[in-house]
PDB file of C-alpha atoms in Angstrom:
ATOM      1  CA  UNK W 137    -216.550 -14.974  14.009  1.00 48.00           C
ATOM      2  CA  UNK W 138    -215.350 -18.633  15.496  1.00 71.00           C
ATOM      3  CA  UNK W 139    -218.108 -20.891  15.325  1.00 90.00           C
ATOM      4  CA  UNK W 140    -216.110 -23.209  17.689  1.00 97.00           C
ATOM      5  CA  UNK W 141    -218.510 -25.286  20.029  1.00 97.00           C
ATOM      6  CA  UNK W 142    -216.553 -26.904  23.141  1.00 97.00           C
ATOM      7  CA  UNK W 143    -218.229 -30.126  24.851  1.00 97.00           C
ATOM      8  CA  UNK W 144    -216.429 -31.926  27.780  1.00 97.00           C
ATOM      9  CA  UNK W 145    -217.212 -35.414  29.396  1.00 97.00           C
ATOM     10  CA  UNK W 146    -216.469 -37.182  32.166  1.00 97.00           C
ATOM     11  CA  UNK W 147    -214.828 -39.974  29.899  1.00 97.00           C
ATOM     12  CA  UNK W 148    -213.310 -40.998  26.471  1.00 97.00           C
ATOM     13  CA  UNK W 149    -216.763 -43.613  26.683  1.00 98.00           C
ATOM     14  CA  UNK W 150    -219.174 -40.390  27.195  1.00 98.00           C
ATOM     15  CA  UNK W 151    -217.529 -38.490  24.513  1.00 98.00           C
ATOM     16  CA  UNK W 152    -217.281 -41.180  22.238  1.00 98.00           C
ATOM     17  CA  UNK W 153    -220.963 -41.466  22.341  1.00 98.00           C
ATOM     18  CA  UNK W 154    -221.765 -37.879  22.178  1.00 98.00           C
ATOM     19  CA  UNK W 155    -219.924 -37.299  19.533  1.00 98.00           C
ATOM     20  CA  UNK W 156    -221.005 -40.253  17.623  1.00 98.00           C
ATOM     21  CA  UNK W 157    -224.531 -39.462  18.280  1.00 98.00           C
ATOM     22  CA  UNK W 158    -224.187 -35.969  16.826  1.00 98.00           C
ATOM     23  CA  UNK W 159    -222.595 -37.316  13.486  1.00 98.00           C
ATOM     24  CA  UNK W 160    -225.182 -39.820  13.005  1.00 98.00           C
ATOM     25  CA  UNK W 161    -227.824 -36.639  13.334  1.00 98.00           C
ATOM     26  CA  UNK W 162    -226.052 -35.158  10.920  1.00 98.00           C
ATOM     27  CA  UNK W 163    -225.501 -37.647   8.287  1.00 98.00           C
ATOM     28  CA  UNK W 164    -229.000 -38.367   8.456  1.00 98.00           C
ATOM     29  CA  UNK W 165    -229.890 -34.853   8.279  1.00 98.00           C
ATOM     30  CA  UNK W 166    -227.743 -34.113   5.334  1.00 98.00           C
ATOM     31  CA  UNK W 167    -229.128 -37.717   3.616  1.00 98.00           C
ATOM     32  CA  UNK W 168    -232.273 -36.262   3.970  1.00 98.00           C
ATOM     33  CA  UNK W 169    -231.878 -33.452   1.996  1.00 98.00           C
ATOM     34  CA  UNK W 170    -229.183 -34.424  -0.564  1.00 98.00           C
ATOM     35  CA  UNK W 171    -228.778 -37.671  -2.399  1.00 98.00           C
ATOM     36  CA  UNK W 172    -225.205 -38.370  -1.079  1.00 98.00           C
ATOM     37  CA  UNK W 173    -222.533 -36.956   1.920  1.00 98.00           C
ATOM     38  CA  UNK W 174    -218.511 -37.018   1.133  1.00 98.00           C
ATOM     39  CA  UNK W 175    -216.773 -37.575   4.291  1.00 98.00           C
ATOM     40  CA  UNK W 176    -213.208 -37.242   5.660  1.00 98.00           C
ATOM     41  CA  UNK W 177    -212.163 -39.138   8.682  1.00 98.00           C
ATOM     42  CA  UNK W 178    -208.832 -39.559  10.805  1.00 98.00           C
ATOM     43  CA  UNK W 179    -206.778 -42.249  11.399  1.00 95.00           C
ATOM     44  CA  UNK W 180    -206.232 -42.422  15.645  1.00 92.00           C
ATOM     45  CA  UNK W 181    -206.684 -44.386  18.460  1.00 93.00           C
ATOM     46  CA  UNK W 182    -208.377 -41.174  19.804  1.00 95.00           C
ATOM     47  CA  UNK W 183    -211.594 -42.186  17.422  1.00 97.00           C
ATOM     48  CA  UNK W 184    -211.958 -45.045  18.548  1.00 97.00           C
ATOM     49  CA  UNK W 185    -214.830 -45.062  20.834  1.00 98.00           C
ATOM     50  CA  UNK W 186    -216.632 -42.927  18.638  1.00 98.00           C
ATOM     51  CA  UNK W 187    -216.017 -44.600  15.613  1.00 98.00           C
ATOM     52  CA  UNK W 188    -217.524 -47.881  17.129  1.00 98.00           C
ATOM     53  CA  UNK W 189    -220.519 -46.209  18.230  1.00 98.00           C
ATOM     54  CA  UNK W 190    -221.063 -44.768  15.249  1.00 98.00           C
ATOM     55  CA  UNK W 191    -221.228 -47.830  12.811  1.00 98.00           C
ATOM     56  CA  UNK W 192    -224.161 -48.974  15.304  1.00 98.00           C
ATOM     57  CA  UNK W 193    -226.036 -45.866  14.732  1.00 98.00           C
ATOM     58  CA  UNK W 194    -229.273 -46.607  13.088  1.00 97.00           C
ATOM     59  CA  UNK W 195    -231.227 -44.983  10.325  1.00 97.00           C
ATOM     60  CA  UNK W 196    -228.047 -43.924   8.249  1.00 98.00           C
ATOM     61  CA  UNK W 197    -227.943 -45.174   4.329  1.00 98.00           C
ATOM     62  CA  UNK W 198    -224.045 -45.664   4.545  1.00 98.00           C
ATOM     63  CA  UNK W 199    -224.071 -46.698   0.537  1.00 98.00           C
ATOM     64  CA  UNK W 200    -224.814 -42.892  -0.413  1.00 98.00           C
ATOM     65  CA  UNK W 201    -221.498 -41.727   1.762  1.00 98.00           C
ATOM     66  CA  UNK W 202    -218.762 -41.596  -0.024  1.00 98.00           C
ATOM     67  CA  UNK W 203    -215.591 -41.785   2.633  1.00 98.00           C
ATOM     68  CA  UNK W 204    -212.111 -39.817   2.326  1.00 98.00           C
ATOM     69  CA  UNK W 205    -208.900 -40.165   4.902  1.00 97.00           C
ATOM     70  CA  UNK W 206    -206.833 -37.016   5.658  1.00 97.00           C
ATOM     71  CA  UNK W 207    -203.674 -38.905   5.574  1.00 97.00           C
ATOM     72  CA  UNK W 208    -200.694 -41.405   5.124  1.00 95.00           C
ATOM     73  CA  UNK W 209    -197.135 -42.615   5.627  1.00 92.00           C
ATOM     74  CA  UNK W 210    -194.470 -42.896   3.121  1.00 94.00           C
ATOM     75  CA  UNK W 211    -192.421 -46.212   2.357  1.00 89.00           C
ATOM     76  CA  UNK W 212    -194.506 -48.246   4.106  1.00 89.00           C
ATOM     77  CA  UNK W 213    -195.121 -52.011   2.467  1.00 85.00           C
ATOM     78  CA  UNK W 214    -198.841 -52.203   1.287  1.00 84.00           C
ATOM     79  CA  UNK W 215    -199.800 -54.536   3.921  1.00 85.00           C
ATOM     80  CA  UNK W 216    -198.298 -52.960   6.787  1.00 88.00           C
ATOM     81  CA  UNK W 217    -200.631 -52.800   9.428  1.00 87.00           C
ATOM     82  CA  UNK W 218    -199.285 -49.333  10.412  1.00 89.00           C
ATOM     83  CA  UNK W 219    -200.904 -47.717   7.254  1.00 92.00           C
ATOM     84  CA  UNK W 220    -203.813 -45.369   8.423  1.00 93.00           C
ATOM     85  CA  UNK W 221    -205.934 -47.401   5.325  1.00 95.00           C
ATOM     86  CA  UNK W 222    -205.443 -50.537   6.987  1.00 94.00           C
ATOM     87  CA  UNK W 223    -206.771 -49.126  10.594  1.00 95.00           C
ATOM     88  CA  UNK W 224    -209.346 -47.666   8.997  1.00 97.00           C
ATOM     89  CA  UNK W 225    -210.415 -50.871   7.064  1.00 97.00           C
ATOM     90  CA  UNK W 226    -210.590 -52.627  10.289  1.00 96.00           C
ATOM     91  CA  UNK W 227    -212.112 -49.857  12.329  1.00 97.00           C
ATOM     92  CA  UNK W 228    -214.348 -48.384  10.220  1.00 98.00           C
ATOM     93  CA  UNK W 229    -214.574 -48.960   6.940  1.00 98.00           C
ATOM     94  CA  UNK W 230    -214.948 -52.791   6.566  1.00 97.00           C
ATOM     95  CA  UNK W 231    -217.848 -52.509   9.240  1.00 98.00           C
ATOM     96  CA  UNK W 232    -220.762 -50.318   7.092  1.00 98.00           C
ATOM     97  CA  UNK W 233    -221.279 -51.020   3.397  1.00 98.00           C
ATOM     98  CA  UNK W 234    -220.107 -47.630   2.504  1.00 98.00           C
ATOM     99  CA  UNK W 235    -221.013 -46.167  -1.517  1.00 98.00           C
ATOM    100  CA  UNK W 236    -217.311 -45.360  -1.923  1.00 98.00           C
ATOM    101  CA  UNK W 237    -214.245 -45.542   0.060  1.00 98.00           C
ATOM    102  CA  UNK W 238    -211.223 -43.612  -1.360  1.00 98.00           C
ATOM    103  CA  UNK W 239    -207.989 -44.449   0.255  1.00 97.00           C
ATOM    104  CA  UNK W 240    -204.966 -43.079  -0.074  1.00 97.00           C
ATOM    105  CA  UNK W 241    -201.904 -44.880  -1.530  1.00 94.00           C
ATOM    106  CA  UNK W 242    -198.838 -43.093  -2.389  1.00 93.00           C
ATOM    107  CA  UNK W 243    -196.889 -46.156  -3.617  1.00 89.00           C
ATOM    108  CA  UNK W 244    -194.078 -45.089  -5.660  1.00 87.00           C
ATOM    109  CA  UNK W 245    -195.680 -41.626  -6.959  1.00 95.00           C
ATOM    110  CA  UNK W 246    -196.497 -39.189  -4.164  1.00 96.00           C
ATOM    111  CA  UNK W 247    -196.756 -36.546  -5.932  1.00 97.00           C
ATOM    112  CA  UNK W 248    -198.899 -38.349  -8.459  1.00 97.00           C
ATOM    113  CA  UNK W 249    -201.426 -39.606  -5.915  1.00 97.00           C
ATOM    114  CA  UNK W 250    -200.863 -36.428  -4.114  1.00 98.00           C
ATOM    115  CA  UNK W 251    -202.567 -34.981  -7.592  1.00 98.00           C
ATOM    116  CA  UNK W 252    -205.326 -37.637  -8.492  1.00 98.00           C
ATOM    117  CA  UNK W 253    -206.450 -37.593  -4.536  1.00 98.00           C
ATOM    118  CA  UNK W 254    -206.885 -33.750  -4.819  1.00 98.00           C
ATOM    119  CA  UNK W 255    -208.860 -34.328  -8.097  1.00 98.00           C
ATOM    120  CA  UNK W 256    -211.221 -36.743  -6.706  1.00 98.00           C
ATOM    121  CA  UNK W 257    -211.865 -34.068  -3.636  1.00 98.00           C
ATOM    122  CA  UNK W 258    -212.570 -31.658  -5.871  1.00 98.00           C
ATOM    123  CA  UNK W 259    -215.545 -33.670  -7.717  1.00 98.00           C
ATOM    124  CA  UNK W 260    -218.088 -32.193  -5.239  1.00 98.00           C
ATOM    125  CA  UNK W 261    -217.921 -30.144  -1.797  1.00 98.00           C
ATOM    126  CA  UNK W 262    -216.919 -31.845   1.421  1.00 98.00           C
ATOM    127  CA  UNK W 263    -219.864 -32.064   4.148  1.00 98.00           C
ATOM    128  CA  UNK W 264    -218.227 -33.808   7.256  1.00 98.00           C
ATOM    129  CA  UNK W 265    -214.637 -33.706   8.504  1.00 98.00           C
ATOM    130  CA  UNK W 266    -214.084 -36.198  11.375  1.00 98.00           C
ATOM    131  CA  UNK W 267    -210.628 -35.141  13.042  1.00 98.00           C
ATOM    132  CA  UNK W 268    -208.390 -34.846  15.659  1.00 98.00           C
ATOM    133  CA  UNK W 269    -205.875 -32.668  17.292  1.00 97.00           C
ATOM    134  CA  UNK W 270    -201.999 -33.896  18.013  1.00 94.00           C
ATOM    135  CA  UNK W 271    -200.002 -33.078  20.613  1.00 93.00           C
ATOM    136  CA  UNK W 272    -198.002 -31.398  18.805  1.00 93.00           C
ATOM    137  CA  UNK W 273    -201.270 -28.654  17.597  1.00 96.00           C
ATOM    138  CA  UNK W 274    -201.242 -30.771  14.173  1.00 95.00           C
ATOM    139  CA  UNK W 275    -204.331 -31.150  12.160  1.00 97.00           C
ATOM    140  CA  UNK W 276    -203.916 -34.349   9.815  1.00 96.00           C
ATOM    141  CA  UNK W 277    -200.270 -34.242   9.280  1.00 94.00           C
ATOM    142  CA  UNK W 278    -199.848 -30.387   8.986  1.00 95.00           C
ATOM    143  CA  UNK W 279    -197.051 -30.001  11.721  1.00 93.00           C
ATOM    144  CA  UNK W 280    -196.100 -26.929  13.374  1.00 94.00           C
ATOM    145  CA  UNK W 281    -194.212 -24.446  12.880  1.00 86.00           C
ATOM    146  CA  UNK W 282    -194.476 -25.429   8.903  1.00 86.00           C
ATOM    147  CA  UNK W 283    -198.190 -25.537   8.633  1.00 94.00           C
ATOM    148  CA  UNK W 284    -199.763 -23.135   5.622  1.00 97.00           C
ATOM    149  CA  UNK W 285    -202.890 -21.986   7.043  1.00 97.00           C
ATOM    150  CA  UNK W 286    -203.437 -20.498   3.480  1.00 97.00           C
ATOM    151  CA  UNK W 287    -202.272 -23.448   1.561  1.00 98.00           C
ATOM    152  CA  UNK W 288    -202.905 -22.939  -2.282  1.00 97.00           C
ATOM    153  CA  UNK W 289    -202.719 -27.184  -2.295  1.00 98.00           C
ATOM    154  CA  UNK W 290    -205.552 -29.839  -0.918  1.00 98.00           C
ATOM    155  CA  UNK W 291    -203.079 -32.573  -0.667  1.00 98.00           C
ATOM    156  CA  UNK W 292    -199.107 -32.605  -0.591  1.00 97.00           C
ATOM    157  CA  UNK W 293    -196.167 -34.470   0.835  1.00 96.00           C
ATOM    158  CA  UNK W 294    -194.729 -33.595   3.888  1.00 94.00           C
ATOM    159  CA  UNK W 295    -191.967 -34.052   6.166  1.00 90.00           C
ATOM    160  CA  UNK W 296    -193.322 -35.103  10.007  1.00 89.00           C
ATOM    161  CA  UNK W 297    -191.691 -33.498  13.075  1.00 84.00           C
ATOM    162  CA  UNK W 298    -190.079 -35.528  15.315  1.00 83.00           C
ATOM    163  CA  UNK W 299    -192.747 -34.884  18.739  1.00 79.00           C
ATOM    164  CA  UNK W 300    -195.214 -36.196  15.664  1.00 83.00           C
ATOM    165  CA  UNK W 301    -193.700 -38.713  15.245  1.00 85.00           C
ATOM    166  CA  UNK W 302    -192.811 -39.257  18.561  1.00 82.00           C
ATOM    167  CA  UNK W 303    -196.656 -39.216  19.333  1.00 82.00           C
ATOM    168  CA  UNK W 304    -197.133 -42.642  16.735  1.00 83.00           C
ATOM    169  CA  UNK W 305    -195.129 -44.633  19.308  1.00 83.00           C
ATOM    170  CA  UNK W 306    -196.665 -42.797  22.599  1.00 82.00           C
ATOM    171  CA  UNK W 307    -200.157 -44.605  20.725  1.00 78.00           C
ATOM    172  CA  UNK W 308    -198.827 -48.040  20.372  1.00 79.00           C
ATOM    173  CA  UNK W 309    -198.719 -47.171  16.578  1.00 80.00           C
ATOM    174  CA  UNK W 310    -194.740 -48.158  16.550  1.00 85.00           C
ATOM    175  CA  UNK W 311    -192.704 -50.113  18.592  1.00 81.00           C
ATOM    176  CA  UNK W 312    -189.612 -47.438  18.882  1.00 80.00           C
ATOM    177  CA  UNK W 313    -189.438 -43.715  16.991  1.00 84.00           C
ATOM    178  CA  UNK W 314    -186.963 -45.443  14.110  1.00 82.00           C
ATOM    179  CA  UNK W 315    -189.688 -47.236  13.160  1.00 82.00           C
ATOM    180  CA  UNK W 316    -191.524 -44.375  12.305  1.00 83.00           C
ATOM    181  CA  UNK W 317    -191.713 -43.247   8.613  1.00 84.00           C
ATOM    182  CA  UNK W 318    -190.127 -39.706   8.291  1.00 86.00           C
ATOM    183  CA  UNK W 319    -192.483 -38.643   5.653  1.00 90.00           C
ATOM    184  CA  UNK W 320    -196.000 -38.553   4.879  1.00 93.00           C
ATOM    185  CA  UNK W 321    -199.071 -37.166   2.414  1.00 97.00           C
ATOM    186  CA  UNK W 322    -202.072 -35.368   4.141  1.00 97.00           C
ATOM    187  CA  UNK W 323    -204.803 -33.362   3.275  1.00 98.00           C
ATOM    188  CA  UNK W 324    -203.896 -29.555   3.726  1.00 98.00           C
ATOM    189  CA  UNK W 325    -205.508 -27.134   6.013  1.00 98.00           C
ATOM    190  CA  UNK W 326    -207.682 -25.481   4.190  1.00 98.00           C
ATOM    191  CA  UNK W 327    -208.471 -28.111   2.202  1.00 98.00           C
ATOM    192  CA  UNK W 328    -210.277 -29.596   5.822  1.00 98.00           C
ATOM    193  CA  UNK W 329    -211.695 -26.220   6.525  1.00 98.00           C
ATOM    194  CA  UNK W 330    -213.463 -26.309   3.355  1.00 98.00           C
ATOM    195  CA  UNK W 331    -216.196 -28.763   4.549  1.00 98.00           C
ATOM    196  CA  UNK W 332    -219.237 -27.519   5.906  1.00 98.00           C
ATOM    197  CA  UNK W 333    -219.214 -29.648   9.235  1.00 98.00           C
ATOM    198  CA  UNK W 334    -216.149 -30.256  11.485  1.00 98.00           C
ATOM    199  CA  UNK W 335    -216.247 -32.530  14.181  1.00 98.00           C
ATOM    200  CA  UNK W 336    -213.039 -32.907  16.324  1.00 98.00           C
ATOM    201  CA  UNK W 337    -212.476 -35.575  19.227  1.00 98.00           C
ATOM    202  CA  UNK W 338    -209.790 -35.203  21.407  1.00 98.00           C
ATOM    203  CA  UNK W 339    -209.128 -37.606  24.644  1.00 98.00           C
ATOM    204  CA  UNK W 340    -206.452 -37.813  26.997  1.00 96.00           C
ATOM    205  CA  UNK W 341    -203.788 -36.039  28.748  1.00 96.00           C
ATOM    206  CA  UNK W 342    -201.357 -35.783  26.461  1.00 94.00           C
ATOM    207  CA  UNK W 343    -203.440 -33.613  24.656  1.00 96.00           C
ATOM    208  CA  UNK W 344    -204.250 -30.851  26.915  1.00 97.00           C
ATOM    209  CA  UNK W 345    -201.466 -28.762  25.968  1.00 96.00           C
ATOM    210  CA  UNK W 346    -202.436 -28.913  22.610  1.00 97.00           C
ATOM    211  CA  UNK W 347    -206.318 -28.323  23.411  1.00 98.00           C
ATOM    212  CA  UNK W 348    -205.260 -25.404  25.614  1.00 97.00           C
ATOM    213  CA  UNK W 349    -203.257 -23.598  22.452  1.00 97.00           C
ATOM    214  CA  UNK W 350    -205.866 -24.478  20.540  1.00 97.00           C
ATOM    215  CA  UNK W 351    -208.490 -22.655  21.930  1.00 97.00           C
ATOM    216  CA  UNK W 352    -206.348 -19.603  23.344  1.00 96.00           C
ATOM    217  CA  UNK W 353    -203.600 -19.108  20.837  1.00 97.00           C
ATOM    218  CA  UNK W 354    -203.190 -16.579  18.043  1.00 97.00           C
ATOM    219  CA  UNK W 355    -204.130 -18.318  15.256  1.00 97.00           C
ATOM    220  CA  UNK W 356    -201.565 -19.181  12.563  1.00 97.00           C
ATOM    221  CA  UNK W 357    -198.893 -22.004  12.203  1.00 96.00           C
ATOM    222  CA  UNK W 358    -197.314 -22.236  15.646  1.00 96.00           C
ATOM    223  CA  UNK W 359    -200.449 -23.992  16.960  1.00 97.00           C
ATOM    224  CA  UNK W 360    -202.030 -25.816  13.550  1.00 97.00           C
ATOM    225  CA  UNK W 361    -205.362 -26.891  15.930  1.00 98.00           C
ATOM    226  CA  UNK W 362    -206.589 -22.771  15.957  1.00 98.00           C
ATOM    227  CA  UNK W 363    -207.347 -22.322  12.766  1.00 98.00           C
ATOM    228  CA  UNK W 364    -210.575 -24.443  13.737  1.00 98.00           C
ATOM    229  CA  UNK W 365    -211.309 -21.170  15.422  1.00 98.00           C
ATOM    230  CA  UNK W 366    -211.572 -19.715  11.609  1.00 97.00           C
ATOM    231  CA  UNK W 367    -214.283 -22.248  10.948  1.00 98.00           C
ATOM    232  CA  UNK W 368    -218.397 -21.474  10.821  1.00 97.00           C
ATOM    233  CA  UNK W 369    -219.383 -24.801  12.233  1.00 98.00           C
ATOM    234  CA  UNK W 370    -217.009 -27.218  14.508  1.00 98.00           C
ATOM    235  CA  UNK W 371    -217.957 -28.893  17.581  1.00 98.00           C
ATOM    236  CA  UNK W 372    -214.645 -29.789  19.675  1.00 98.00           C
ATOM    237  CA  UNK W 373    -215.176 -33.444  21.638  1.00 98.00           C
ATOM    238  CA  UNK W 374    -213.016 -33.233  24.893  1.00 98.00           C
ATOM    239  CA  UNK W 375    -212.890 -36.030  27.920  1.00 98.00           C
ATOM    240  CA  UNK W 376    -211.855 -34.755  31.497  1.00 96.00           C
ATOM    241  CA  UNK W 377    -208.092 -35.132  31.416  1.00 97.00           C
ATOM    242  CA  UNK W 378    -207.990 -33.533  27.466  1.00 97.00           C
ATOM    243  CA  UNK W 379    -209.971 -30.598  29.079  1.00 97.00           C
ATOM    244  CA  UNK W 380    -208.015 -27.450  30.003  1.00 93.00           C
ATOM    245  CA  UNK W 381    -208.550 -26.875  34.149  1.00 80.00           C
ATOM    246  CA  UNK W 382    -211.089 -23.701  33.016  1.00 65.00           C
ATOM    247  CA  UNK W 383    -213.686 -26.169  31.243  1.00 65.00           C
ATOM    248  CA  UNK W 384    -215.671 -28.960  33.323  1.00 55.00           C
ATOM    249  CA  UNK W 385    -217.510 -32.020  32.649  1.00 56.00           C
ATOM    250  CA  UNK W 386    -220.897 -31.537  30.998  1.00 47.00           C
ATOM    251  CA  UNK W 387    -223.774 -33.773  32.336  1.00 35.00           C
ATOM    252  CA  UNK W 388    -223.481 -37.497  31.061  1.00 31.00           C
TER     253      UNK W 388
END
């Protein structure tokens, strides 16, 4: 049984709150109960406004969370400010003093850091997995129509499709689709299923196709984004234009 929850607002600002508001209850919830929380979160423009509300939320301990990210390009320099690390340094996690922060760097070994990021997963179960949905149905960088919704990996090298990729310059990631590495590492499937708590914020127009399949699909690798319909415990984040015509704005 789906234990999808679906919350619309009127705007990305609303949602971003919302969303931010019901992570904080959790981590402190979860901090409460357990000495530490291991964490996953996306790289995206579409966190943005709840990522910035949630390094003002109060009452959470952020040096017992230990923070993940889902994933990265291949062959970029280690400096270049395209690198999800790098976004996430500036938009998250250089602003709370954090236990741990593992990033991913796949240098000149993929596979290798493919390997030792898995291992480091493993150490203890997941609680939170912040995330998105592409336009394209992706979760992380599992692309459709290649996505293994039984994947016996956690992490693994990919190759991105092209409206993937295509979606990095529609952001303002990269200034023209050549630009845009043609390979990347991510977290598998069911590697992000495997934490307990799934919270997923998706803005925008561009992504109410994808929200749409999501939600009404068959599940399996034509639309990534349904197998969050396999999961116990996800709240989906939605603003007015990411919101299929069927659900309306809740109350701000």
């Amino acid at each position: 049984m789906s234990g999808l929850r679906t919350r619309v607002f009127p705007d990305r600002a609303a949602m971003g709150a919302a969303a931010a508001a019901d992570v904080a209850a959790e981590l402190r919830a979860r901090l409460a109960r357990q000495p530490e929380v291991r964490m996953v979160f996306a790289a995206a423009p579409s966190q943005q406004e709840m990522l910035d509300r949630l390094v003002a939320a109060e009452g959470i301990d952020w040096r017992r969370v230990t923070a993940f990210h889902m994933d990265e390009y291949l062959g970029l320099a280690p400096e270049a400010p395209e690198r999800f690390a790098r976004w996430l340094d500036v938009a998250l996690f250089g602003r709370v003093p954090f236990g741990a922060v593992h990033r991913l760097d796949p240098g000149g070994d993929p596979e290798g850091e493919a390997a030792r990021y898995s291992a480091l997963l493993a150490e203890a179960p997941l609680d939170v997995v912040c995330l998105g949905i592409g336009q394209n149905g992706h979760l992380a960088f599992n692309d459709p129509p290649v996505a293994d919704l039984e994947d016996p990996l956690a992490v693994k090298v990919v190759d991105l499709d092209e409206s993937c990729r295509r979606q990095q310059v529609d952001d303002g990631c990269f200034p023209s689709l050549d630009r845009v590495p043609r390979r990347a590492i991510t977290l598998t499937i069911p590697r992000l299923l495997d934490a307990a708590r799934l919270f997923c914020v998706v803005p925008g127009s561009a992504k109410r196709v994808a929200v749409r399949a999501a939600l009404t699909e068959p599940v399996g690798p034509a639309h990534p984004a349904t197998a969050l319909r396999t999961h116990p415990d996800v709240t989906l984040y939605l603003d007015a234009d990411s919101a299929p015509e069927r659900l309306t704005p809740a109350e701000a």
